[in-house]
Every structure is written in structure tokens, then in C-alpha cells.
Amino acid sequence: MKNTNYSPKINYSTENRNKGKNQKKNQVNTIQNTKSQAIVVWGSSMGSSFGQRYLSPIVRSMYELTIFIRSIIIGLILSDGWFNLRDGRLNPSIGFEQSIKHFAYFWYVFNILKPYLSNWFNFRIRTKYFKNMGKPIITCSMALATRFLPCFIELYNLFVVNKIKTIQVDLINYFDAVVFAHWIMGDGTAGVSGGLILCTDSFTLVEVVLLMNILMIKYDLKCSIQDHKGKYRIYIHVESMNTVRSLVGPYIIPEMQYKINNNQK
């Protein structure tokens, strides 16, 4: 009599396990070709890789930056953004951090850059000590980091020299209203007299002069440089604020409009 309780043998060899993993990777990273010419919102047809840790080199090379996204990133780098580049790697990533009180702006940026992210943002809680205060201050912020992608190399070379973020003359060729808007949302402060202060504390005097010249040459803004505790900031005079509002107003989120409308009745 035949044994009806037959169970097939399963091969748990390393070769088969690796084969299964490779098949899974290939399935995850497969991008379907299409001949569709439909007009869609940029990013909606990219195929989300958010939450997916691994991307093949081929898929990474397919990522591109639109002019709009590129301009946003430049504005972030001018303010609270930075580049990460691991030793021995060619592709950089971009980091960005904001205080919890600016969550609306951070959330706006997060959703725009989401196609370039692999995971959610992080909350950071720090204790800071200030000499002029008798007790430590606890701060809370959010930070994100993009993937390490070839599409960021151009901007890395635009800003980074010898591993230091700097301002170069070529920036004028990339500077537009979107860059200006995100620079303001990140590092802009409404001036008491109705103007606008750009907190360029992390740059040298030569770099601040270069940034100010970009604003004066491209948009004919009336600007000056202010000394703030040994650091240099750009002040845009109230006479130029109507021009600033017409340029960046459409790209400033509602929660940040106060930075350019502080002298409006």
C-alpha cells in the first residue's frame, strides 16, 4: 500500500535562498515601460520607492530633478539644508532640519522630496546651553535625509569645495524666484522697519557680498550688509519689498507669508 502522507522535501540551501532574494529585488525594482502621453502631476507616475531600503544602481540612475525641485533644493542649501557624502562614494544625499514650530514648512518640503526619500523623517530632541541664560533649553526639531543619488551631484559641485559649503559665482545661473522663496522661508526674518533680513551667518563676508550682488543684479533690489555679533547678514530695504512679494509670494506657504508681509496694513 502506498503511503498517502507524502510530504515533499524542501531544499533550504544557501543557493536557493539567495535566488529567492534576488528574485524579490528584481520584482521590487522592475519599472514598467509605457507609451502613455497623458499629462500627469510630476512624481505621481514615478512608482513609489518610499519605505524601500534598497534600490539597484540602474534605478538610482533614473532619478532626475525638475527645475522646480532643483530650485527648492538650492533654497534649502542656502538656509538649513546640507549635503552628505560618504567616504569613497560618488553620490551625495541631502539633509534638511527645521524646528518643530515650523512643522508646516517642513511637512511641505517633506512631501515634495518624498520620491527621493527611503523613509520617514526623524524627531530630534536636544539640550542646549547658552552663556547668557541660567538654565539649559530643550529644543525639538524634525530632520530628513534623501537617498544617495547621482542626480544630486551637480548641486553638490555647485556648493561644496573641499567638503565645505560655500557660495560660488555660478549660483547666479541657478538662482530664481523659487530659490529665493525657500531661502526666505528657511532663513528669512521680518525686519522691524518693514524690510527683510536674510540670516547668512554661516557664510563669509565675501560670500555674503556675492549673494547680495545676485539679488541686486537679477532683481534690482536695494540691499545692505549688517553685522550681527561678528556675523554678516543681508538686509533688503523696505523700498524693495513690493518687488520681493511679487517674485516670491506665489511660492511662500501661508504659514510663512508673515516674513514678507510684516509692513502690510
PDB file of C-alpha atoms in Angstrom:
ATOM      1  CA  MET A   1       0.000   0.000   0.000  1.00  0.00           C
ATOM      2  CA  LYS A   2       1.259   3.435  -0.910  1.00  0.00           C
ATOM      3  CA  ASN A   3       1.914   5.966   1.805  1.00  0.00           C
ATOM      4  CA  THR A   4      -0.600   8.795   1.262  1.00  0.00           C
ATOM      5  CA  ASN A   5       1.039  11.046   3.874  1.00  0.00           C
ATOM      6  CA  TYR A   6       3.717  12.162   1.469  1.00  0.00           C
ATOM      7  CA  SER A   7       5.440  15.500   2.150  1.00  0.00           C
ATOM      8  CA  PRO A   8       7.774  16.932  -0.493  1.00  0.00           C
ATOM      9  CA  LYS A   9      11.308  17.699   0.590  1.00  0.00           C
ATOM     10  CA  ILE A  10      12.231  21.389   0.693  1.00  0.00           C
ATOM     11  CA  ASN A  11      15.738  22.455  -0.220  1.00  0.00           C
ATOM     12  CA  TYR A  12      16.897  25.110   2.217  1.00  0.00           C
ATOM     13  CA  SER A  13      20.291  25.537   0.601  1.00  0.00           C
ATOM     14  CA  THR A  14      22.013  28.918   0.555  1.00  0.00           C
ATOM     15  CA  GLU A  15      21.831  28.937  -3.239  1.00  0.00           C
ATOM     16  CA  ASN A  16      18.036  28.723  -3.227  1.00  0.00           C
ATOM     17  CA  ARG A  17      17.665  31.342  -0.501  1.00  0.00           C
ATOM     18  CA  ASN A  18      19.855  33.810  -2.406  1.00  0.00           C
ATOM     19  CA  LYS A  19      17.952  33.053  -5.587  1.00  0.00           C
ATOM     20  CA  GLY A  20      14.720  33.959  -3.823  1.00  0.00           C
ATOM     21  CA  LYS A  21      16.177  37.204  -2.518  1.00  0.00           C
ATOM     22  CA  ASN A  22      17.427  38.204  -5.953  1.00  0.00           C
ATOM     23  CA  GLN A  23      14.052  37.465  -7.497  1.00  0.00           C
ATOM     24  CA  LYS A  24      12.402  39.636  -4.856  1.00  0.00           C
ATOM     25  CA  LYS A  25      14.790  42.521  -5.553  1.00  0.00           C
ATOM     26  CA  ASN A  26      14.167  42.267  -9.266  1.00  0.00           C
ATOM     27  CA  GLN A  27      10.423  42.275  -8.710  1.00  0.00           C
ATOM     28  CA  VAL A  28      10.609  45.320  -6.447  1.00  0.00           C
ATOM     29  CA  ASN A  29      12.787  47.341  -8.791  1.00  0.00           C
ATOM     30  CA  THR A  30      11.007  46.482 -12.022  1.00  0.00           C
ATOM     31  CA  ILE A  31       9.704  49.592 -13.766  1.00  0.00           C
ATOM     32  CA  GLN A  32       7.110  49.021 -16.438  1.00  0.00           C
ATOM     33  CA  ASN A  33       7.616  50.700 -19.791  1.00  0.00           C
ATOM     34  CA  THR A  34       4.717  52.743 -21.082  1.00  0.00           C
ATOM     35  CA  LYS A  35       3.915  54.702 -24.224  1.00  0.00           C
ATOM     36  CA  SER A  36       1.301  56.824 -22.477  1.00  0.00           C
ATOM     37  CA  GLN A  37       1.430  60.535 -23.314  1.00  0.00           C
ATOM     38  CA  ALA A  38      -1.038  61.569 -20.621  1.00  0.00           C
ATOM     39  CA  ILE A  39      -0.298  64.791 -18.741  1.00  0.00           C
ATOM     40  CA  VAL A  40       0.071  63.994 -15.047  1.00  0.00           C
ATOM     41  CA  VAL A  41       1.355  65.726 -11.925  1.00  0.00           C
ATOM     42  CA  TRP A  42       5.132  65.297 -11.747  1.00  0.00           C
ATOM     43  CA  GLY A  43       6.090  62.457  -9.428  1.00  0.00           C
ATOM     44  CA  SER A  44       2.689  60.770  -9.493  1.00  0.00           C
ATOM     45  CA  SER A  45       3.845  58.202 -12.062  1.00  0.00           C
ATOM     46  CA  MET A  46       7.353  57.587 -10.723  1.00  0.00           C
ATOM     47  CA  GLY A  47       6.448  54.444  -8.844  1.00  0.00           C
ATOM     48  CA  SER A  48       6.959  54.968  -5.137  1.00  0.00           C
ATOM     49  CA  SER A  49      10.143  53.622  -3.593  1.00  0.00           C
ATOM     50  CA  PHE A  50       9.363  55.281  -0.265  1.00  0.00           C
ATOM     51  CA  GLY A  51       9.879  52.772   2.538  1.00  0.00           C
ATOM     52  CA  GLN A  52      12.046  50.610   0.297  1.00  0.00           C
ATOM     53  CA  ARG A  53      15.598  50.400   1.582  1.00  0.00           C
ATOM     54  CA  TYR A  54      17.424  49.022  -1.449  1.00  0.00           C
ATOM     55  CA  LEU A  55      17.473  50.407  -4.995  1.00  0.00           C
ATOM     56  CA  SER A  56      19.617  48.984  -7.742  1.00  0.00           C
ATOM     57  CA  PRO A  57      22.226  51.271  -9.384  1.00  0.00           C
ATOM     58  CA  ILE A  58      20.138  51.278 -12.560  1.00  0.00           C
ATOM     59  CA  VAL A  59      17.062  52.561 -10.738  1.00  0.00           C
ATOM     60  CA  ARG A  60      19.114  55.177  -8.866  1.00  0.00           C
ATOM     61  CA  SER A  61      20.490  56.469 -12.165  1.00  0.00           C
ATOM     62  CA  MET A  62      16.942  57.006 -13.448  1.00  0.00           C
ATOM     63  CA  TYR A  63      16.157  59.675 -10.851  1.00  0.00           C
ATOM     64  CA  GLU A  64      16.179  63.236 -12.207  1.00  0.00           C
ATOM     65  CA  LEU A  65      15.480  66.730 -10.880  1.00  0.00           C
ATOM     66  CA  THR A  66      12.943  69.055 -12.455  1.00  0.00           C
ATOM     67  CA  ILE A  67      13.881  72.745 -12.479  1.00  0.00           C
ATOM     68  CA  PHE A  68      11.295  73.332  -9.744  1.00  0.00           C
ATOM     69  CA  ILE A  69      12.689  70.601  -7.467  1.00  0.00           C
ATOM     70  CA  ARG A  70      16.246  71.711  -8.181  1.00  0.00           C
ATOM     71  CA  SER A  71      15.367  75.278  -7.187  1.00  0.00           C
ATOM     72  CA  ILE A  72      13.744  74.120  -3.952  1.00  0.00           C
ATOM     73  CA  ILE A  73      16.865  72.163  -3.023  1.00  0.00           C
ATOM     74  CA  ILE A  74      19.102  75.160  -3.762  1.00  0.00           C
ATOM     75  CA  GLY A  75      16.924  77.298  -1.485  1.00  0.00           C
ATOM     76  CA  LEU A  76      17.215  74.663   1.245  1.00  0.00           C
ATOM     77  CA  ILE A  77      21.004  74.512   0.918  1.00  0.00           C
ATOM     78  CA  LEU A  78      21.208  78.304   1.207  1.00  0.00           C
ATOM     79  CA  SER A  79      19.340  78.074   4.515  1.00  0.00           C
ATOM     80  CA  ASP A  80      19.001  74.960   6.679  1.00  0.00           C
ATOM     81  CA  GLY A  81      19.988  72.198   4.261  1.00  0.00           C
ATOM     82  CA  TRP A  82      23.260  70.345   3.809  1.00  0.00           C
ATOM     83  CA  PHE A  83      24.938  67.623   1.764  1.00  0.00           C
ATOM     84  CA  ASN A  84      26.120  64.229   2.993  1.00  0.00           C
ATOM     85  CA  LEU A  85      28.789  62.324   1.091  1.00  0.00           C
ATOM     86  CA  ARG A  86      30.176  59.075   2.448  1.00  0.00           C
ATOM     87  CA  ASP A  87      33.863  58.314   2.047  1.00  0.00           C
ATOM     88  CA  GLY A  88      34.529  56.510  -1.195  1.00  0.00           C
ATOM     89  CA  ARG A  89      31.069  57.274  -2.594  1.00  0.00           C
ATOM     90  CA  LEU A  90      30.254  59.414  -5.624  1.00  0.00           C
ATOM     91  CA  ASN A  91      26.586  60.144  -4.934  1.00  0.00           C
ATOM     92  CA  PRO A  92      25.589  62.656  -2.240  1.00  0.00           C
ATOM     93  CA  SER A  93      22.396  62.901  -0.228  1.00  0.00           C
ATOM     94  CA  ILE A  94      20.631  65.982   1.093  1.00  0.00           C
ATOM     95  CA  GLY A  95      19.694  66.675   4.705  1.00  0.00           C
ATOM     96  CA  PHE A  96      17.219  69.246   5.985  1.00  0.00           C
ATOM     97  CA  GLU A  97      16.106  70.183   9.502  1.00  0.00           C
ATOM     98  CA  GLN A  98      13.531  72.559  10.971  1.00  0.00           C
ATOM     99  CA  SER A  99      12.308  73.492  14.419  1.00  0.00           C
ATOM    100  CA  ILE A 100       9.002  71.952  15.498  1.00  0.00           C
ATOM    101  CA  LYS A 101       7.376  75.407  15.344  1.00  0.00           C
ATOM    102  CA  HIS A 102       7.980  75.380  11.580  1.00  0.00           C
ATOM    103  CA  PHE A 103       6.376  71.985  11.080  1.00  0.00           C
ATOM    104  CA  ALA A 104       4.072  73.284   8.319  1.00  0.00           C
ATOM    105  CA  TYR A 105       7.042  74.255   6.162  1.00  0.00           C
ATOM    106  CA  PHE A 106       8.930  71.068   6.946  1.00  0.00           C
ATOM    107  CA  TRP A 107       5.884  68.965   6.040  1.00  0.00           C
ATOM    108  CA  TYR A 108       5.537  70.878   2.756  1.00  0.00           C
ATOM    109  CA  VAL A 109       9.174  70.170   1.837  1.00  0.00           C
ATOM    110  CA  PHE A 110       8.946  66.562   3.007  1.00  0.00           C
ATOM    111  CA  ASN A 111       6.056  65.796   0.673  1.00  0.00           C
ATOM    112  CA  ILE A 112       7.782  67.428  -2.297  1.00  0.00           C
ATOM    113  CA  LEU A 113      11.008  65.486  -1.721  1.00  0.00           C
ATOM    114  CA  LYS A 114       9.255  62.243  -0.773  1.00  0.00           C
ATOM    115  CA  PRO A 115      10.091  60.489  -4.103  1.00  0.00           C
ATOM    116  CA  TYR A 116      13.779  60.920  -3.181  1.00  0.00           C
ATOM    117  CA  LEU A 117      13.408  59.552   0.361  1.00  0.00           C
ATOM    118  CA  SER A 118      13.553  55.994   1.601  1.00  0.00           C
ATOM    119  CA  ASN A 119      11.949  56.560   4.990  1.00  0.00           C
ATOM    120  CA  TRP A 120      10.111  58.931   7.300  1.00  0.00           C
ATOM    121  CA  PHE A 121      11.736  61.909   8.996  1.00  0.00           C
ATOM    122  CA  ASN A 122      13.227  61.811  12.496  1.00  0.00           C
ATOM    123  CA  PHE A 123      12.416  63.838  15.588  1.00  0.00           C
ATOM    124  CA  ARG A 124      15.437  65.268  17.368  1.00  0.00           C
ATOM    125  CA  ILE A 125      15.415  66.482  20.965  1.00  0.00           C
ATOM    126  CA  ARG A 126      18.479  68.366  22.164  1.00  0.00           C
ATOM    127  CA  THR A 127      19.556  70.186  25.282  1.00  0.00           C
ATOM    128  CA  LYS A 128      21.391  73.429  24.543  1.00  0.00           C
ATOM    129  CA  TYR A 129      23.316  75.599  26.951  1.00  0.00           C
ATOM    130  CA  PHE A 130      23.639  79.365  26.475  1.00  0.00           C
ATOM    131  CA  LYS A 131      26.086  81.512  28.416  1.00  0.00           C
ATOM    132  CA  ASN A 132      23.584  84.343  28.877  1.00  0.00           C
ATOM    133  CA  MET A 133      20.899  82.026  30.299  1.00  0.00           C
ATOM    134  CA  GLY A 134      20.942  80.363  33.675  1.00  0.00           C
ATOM    135  CA  LYS A 135      19.344  77.099  32.594  1.00  0.00           C
ATOM    136  CA  PRO A 136      19.540  74.712  29.629  1.00  0.00           C
ATOM    137  CA  ILE A 137      16.996  74.935  26.828  1.00  0.00           C
ATOM    138  CA  ILE A 138      15.395  71.823  25.356  1.00  0.00           C
ATOM    139  CA  THR A 139      14.736  72.052  21.615  1.00  0.00           C
ATOM    140  CA  CYS A 140      12.725  69.778  19.339  1.00  0.00           C
ATOM    141  CA  SER A 141      13.152  69.554  15.588  1.00  0.00           C
ATOM    142  CA  MET A 142      12.448  67.338  12.576  1.00  0.00           C
ATOM    143  CA  ALA A 143      15.116  66.160  10.130  1.00  0.00           C
ATOM    144  CA  LEU A 144      15.009  64.284   6.841  1.00  0.00           C
ATOM    145  CA  ALA A 145      17.661  62.750   4.610  1.00  0.00           C
ATOM    146  CA  THR A 146      17.295  61.801   0.962  1.00  0.00           C
ATOM    147  CA  ARG A 147      18.789  58.785  -0.738  1.00  0.00           C
ATOM    148  CA  PHE A 148      22.337  58.970  -2.101  1.00  0.00           C
ATOM    149  CA  LEU A 149      21.583  59.686  -5.765  1.00  0.00           C
ATOM    150  CA  PRO A 150      23.528  60.714  -8.900  1.00  0.00           C
ATOM    151  CA  CYS A 151      21.023  63.493  -9.640  1.00  0.00           C
ATOM    152  CA  PHE A 152      22.383  65.473  -6.671  1.00  0.00           C
ATOM    153  CA  ILE A 153      25.989  65.545  -7.931  1.00  0.00           C
ATOM    154  CA  GLU A 154      25.527  68.733  -9.967  1.00  0.00           C
ATOM    155  CA  LEU A 155      24.262  70.674  -6.952  1.00  0.00           C
ATOM    156  CA  TYR A 156      26.922  69.191  -4.693  1.00  0.00           C
ATOM    157  CA  ASN A 157      29.600  70.501  -7.053  1.00  0.00           C
ATOM    158  CA  LEU A 158      27.850  73.876  -7.178  1.00  0.00           C
ATOM    159  CA  PHE A 159      28.056  74.336  -3.404  1.00  0.00           C
ATOM    160  CA  VAL A 160      30.805  72.171  -1.932  1.00  0.00           C
ATOM    161  CA  VAL A 161      34.528  72.898  -2.201  1.00  0.00           C
ATOM    162  CA  ASN A 162      36.946  70.766  -0.175  1.00  0.00           C
ATOM    163  CA  LYS A 163      33.991  69.371   1.817  1.00  0.00           C
ATOM    164  CA  ILE A 164      32.867  72.873   2.878  1.00  0.00           C
ATOM    165  CA  LYS A 165      29.593  74.508   1.833  1.00  0.00           C
ATOM    166  CA  THR A 166      30.430  77.710   0.023  1.00  0.00           C
ATOM    167  CA  ILE A 167      28.963  80.222  -2.433  1.00  0.00           C
ATOM    168  CA  GLN A 168      30.322  80.291  -5.967  1.00  0.00           C
ATOM    169  CA  VAL A 169      29.758  82.690  -8.859  1.00  0.00           C
ATOM    170  CA  ASP A 170      27.870  80.062 -10.900  1.00  0.00           C
ATOM    171  CA  LEU A 171      24.986  80.231  -8.421  1.00  0.00           C
ATOM    172  CA  ILE A 172      23.589  83.237 -10.305  1.00  0.00           C
ATOM    173  CA  ASN A 173      22.786  80.930 -13.238  1.00  0.00           C
ATOM    174  CA  TYR A 174      20.582  78.756 -10.995  1.00  0.00           C
ATOM    175  CA  PHE A 175      19.001  81.474  -8.876  1.00  0.00           C
ATOM    176  CA  ASP A 176      15.286  82.094  -9.486  1.00  0.00           C
ATOM    177  CA  ALA A 177      12.134  83.061  -7.585  1.00  0.00           C
ATOM    178  CA  VAL A 178      11.651  79.539  -6.184  1.00  0.00           C
ATOM    179  CA  VAL A 179      15.209  79.510  -4.814  1.00  0.00           C
ATOM    180  CA  PHE A 180      14.607  82.943  -3.303  1.00  0.00           C
ATOM    181  CA  ALA A 181      11.299  81.861  -1.726  1.00  0.00           C
ATOM    182  CA  HIS A 182      12.767  78.825   0.035  1.00  0.00           C
ATOM    183  CA  TRP A 183      15.789  80.807   1.146  1.00  0.00           C
ATOM    184  CA  ILE A 184      13.397  83.279   2.769  1.00  0.00           C
ATOM    185  CA  MET A 185      11.225  80.569   4.341  1.00  0.00           C
ATOM    186  CA  GLY A 186      14.314  78.905   5.775  1.00  0.00           C
ATOM    187  CA  ASP A 187      16.479  81.828   6.879  1.00  0.00           C
ATOM    188  CA  GLY A 188      14.403  84.972   6.384  1.00  0.00           C
ATOM    189  CA  THR A 189      13.352  87.210   9.271  1.00  0.00           C
ATOM    190  CA  ALA A 190      10.915  90.102   9.087  1.00  0.00           C
ATOM    191  CA  GLY A 191      12.752  93.354   9.780  1.00  0.00           C
ATOM    192  CA  VAL A 192      11.450  95.804  12.391  1.00  0.00           C
ATOM    193  CA  SER A 193      11.279  98.639   9.862  1.00  0.00           C
ATOM    194  CA  GLY A 194       9.387  96.608   7.275  1.00  0.00           C
ATOM    195  CA  GLY A 195      12.328  95.155   5.385  1.00  0.00           C
ATOM    196  CA  LEU A 196      13.625  91.590   5.298  1.00  0.00           C
ATOM    197  CA  ILE A 197      16.720  90.082   6.922  1.00  0.00           C
ATOM    198  CA  LEU A 198      18.417  87.019   5.420  1.00  0.00           C
ATOM    199  CA  CYS A 199      20.408  85.262   8.135  1.00  0.00           C
ATOM    200  CA  THR A 200      23.572  84.360   6.244  1.00  0.00           C
ATOM    201  CA  ASP A 201      25.589  83.826   9.437  1.00  0.00           C
ATOM    202  CA  SER A 202      27.275  80.642   8.187  1.00  0.00           C
ATOM    203  CA  PHE A 203      28.900  82.346   5.188  1.00  0.00           C
ATOM    204  CA  THR A 204      31.992  84.540   4.944  1.00  0.00           C
ATOM    205  CA  LEU A 205      31.796  88.260   4.188  1.00  0.00           C
ATOM    206  CA  VAL A 206      32.929  87.639   0.598  1.00  0.00           C
ATOM    207  CA  GLU A 207      30.193  85.032   0.140  1.00  0.00           C
ATOM    208  CA  VAL A 208      27.540  87.313   1.638  1.00  0.00           C
ATOM    209  CA  VAL A 209      28.587  90.092  -0.746  1.00  0.00           C
ATOM    210  CA  LEU A 210      28.270  87.641  -3.636  1.00  0.00           C
ATOM    211  CA  LEU A 211      24.765  86.630  -2.521  1.00  0.00           C
ATOM    212  CA  MET A 212      23.750  90.265  -2.143  1.00  0.00           C
ATOM    213  CA  ASN A 213      25.071  91.034  -5.628  1.00  0.00           C
ATOM    214  CA  ILE A 214      22.927  88.232  -7.064  1.00  0.00           C
ATOM    215  CA  LEU A 215      19.829  89.885  -5.577  1.00  0.00           C
ATOM    216  CA  MET A 216      20.844  93.326  -6.807  1.00  0.00           C
ATOM    217  CA  ILE A 217      21.794  92.221 -10.330  1.00  0.00           C
ATOM    218  CA  LYS A 218      18.884  89.863 -11.000  1.00  0.00           C
ATOM    219  CA  TYR A 219      16.071  91.774  -9.287  1.00  0.00           C
ATOM    220  CA  ASP A 220      17.394  95.320  -8.747  1.00  0.00           C
ATOM    221  CA  LEU A 221      16.780  95.071  -5.010  1.00  0.00           C
ATOM    222  CA  LYS A 222      18.102  97.657  -2.592  1.00  0.00           C
ATOM    223  CA  CYS A 223      20.241  95.721  -0.112  1.00  0.00           C
ATOM    224  CA  SER A 224      22.888  96.277   2.515  1.00  0.00           C
ATOM    225  CA  ILE A 225      25.007  94.135   4.834  1.00  0.00           C
ATOM    226  CA  GLN A 226      24.517  94.158   8.586  1.00  0.00           C
ATOM    227  CA  ASP A 227      26.972  92.988  11.226  1.00  0.00           C
ATOM    228  CA  HIS A 228      25.345  90.695  13.795  1.00  0.00           C
ATOM    229  CA  LYS A 229      27.710  89.622  16.570  1.00  0.00           C
ATOM    230  CA  GLY A 230      30.596  89.267  14.142  1.00  0.00           C
ATOM    231  CA  LYS A 231      28.474  87.507  11.505  1.00  0.00           C
ATOM    232  CA  TYR A 232      27.111  89.057   8.325  1.00  0.00           C
ATOM    233  CA  ARG A 233      23.501  89.288   7.225  1.00  0.00           C
ATOM    234  CA  ILE A 234      21.734  90.709   4.177  1.00  0.00           C
ATOM    235  CA  TYR A 235      19.100  93.367   4.759  1.00  0.00           C
ATOM    236  CA  ILE A 236      16.582  94.024   1.980  1.00  0.00           C
ATOM    237  CA  HIS A 237      15.213  97.539   2.380  1.00  0.00           C
ATOM    238  CA  VAL A 238      11.507  98.231   2.684  1.00  0.00           C
ATOM    239  CA  GLU A 239      11.536 100.075  -0.672  1.00  0.00           C
ATOM    240  CA  SER A 240      12.224  96.746  -2.404  1.00  0.00           C
ATOM    241  CA  MET A 241       9.664  94.643  -0.563  1.00  0.00           C
ATOM    242  CA  ASN A 242       6.916  95.086  -3.166  1.00  0.00           C
ATOM    243  CA  THR A 243       9.299  93.569  -5.710  1.00  0.00           C
ATOM    244  CA  VAL A 244      10.135  90.736  -3.306  1.00  0.00           C
ATOM    245  CA  ARG A 245       6.457  89.985  -2.695  1.00  0.00           C
ATOM    246  CA  SER A 246       5.665  89.889  -6.408  1.00  0.00           C
ATOM    247  CA  LEU A 247       8.572  87.494  -7.001  1.00  0.00           C
ATOM    248  CA  VAL A 248       8.229  85.001  -4.179  1.00  0.00           C
ATOM    249  CA  GLY A 249       4.646  85.445  -2.985  1.00  0.00           C
ATOM    250  CA  PRO A 250       3.243  82.576  -5.112  1.00  0.00           C
ATOM    251  CA  TYR A 251       5.825  80.145  -3.670  1.00  0.00           C
ATOM    252  CA  ILE A 252       5.601  81.098   0.017  1.00  0.00           C
ATOM    253  CA  ILE A 253       3.298  78.838   2.044  1.00  0.00           C
ATOM    254  CA  PRO A 254       0.567  80.632   4.075  1.00  0.00           C
ATOM    255  CA  GLU A 255       2.312  79.955   7.404  1.00  0.00           C
ATOM    256  CA  MET A 256       5.411  81.831   6.177  1.00  0.00           C
ATOM    257  CA  GLN A 257       3.734  84.822   4.491  1.00  0.00           C
ATOM    258  CA  TYR A 258       4.343  86.960   7.589  1.00  0.00           C
ATOM    259  CA  LYS A 259       8.032  87.122   6.679  1.00  0.00           C
ATOM    260  CA  ILE A 260       7.308  89.216   3.588  1.00  0.00           C
ATOM    261  CA  ASN A 261       4.110  90.977   4.697  1.00  0.00           C
ATOM    262  CA  ASN A 262       5.095  92.386   8.088  1.00  0.00           C
ATOM    263  CA  ASN A 263       4.630  96.008   6.942  1.00  0.00           C
ATOM    264  CA  GLN A 264       1.277  95.459   5.233  1.00  0.00           C
ATOM    265  CA  LYS A 265      -1.724  97.258   6.701  1.00  0.00           C
TER     266      LYS A 265
END
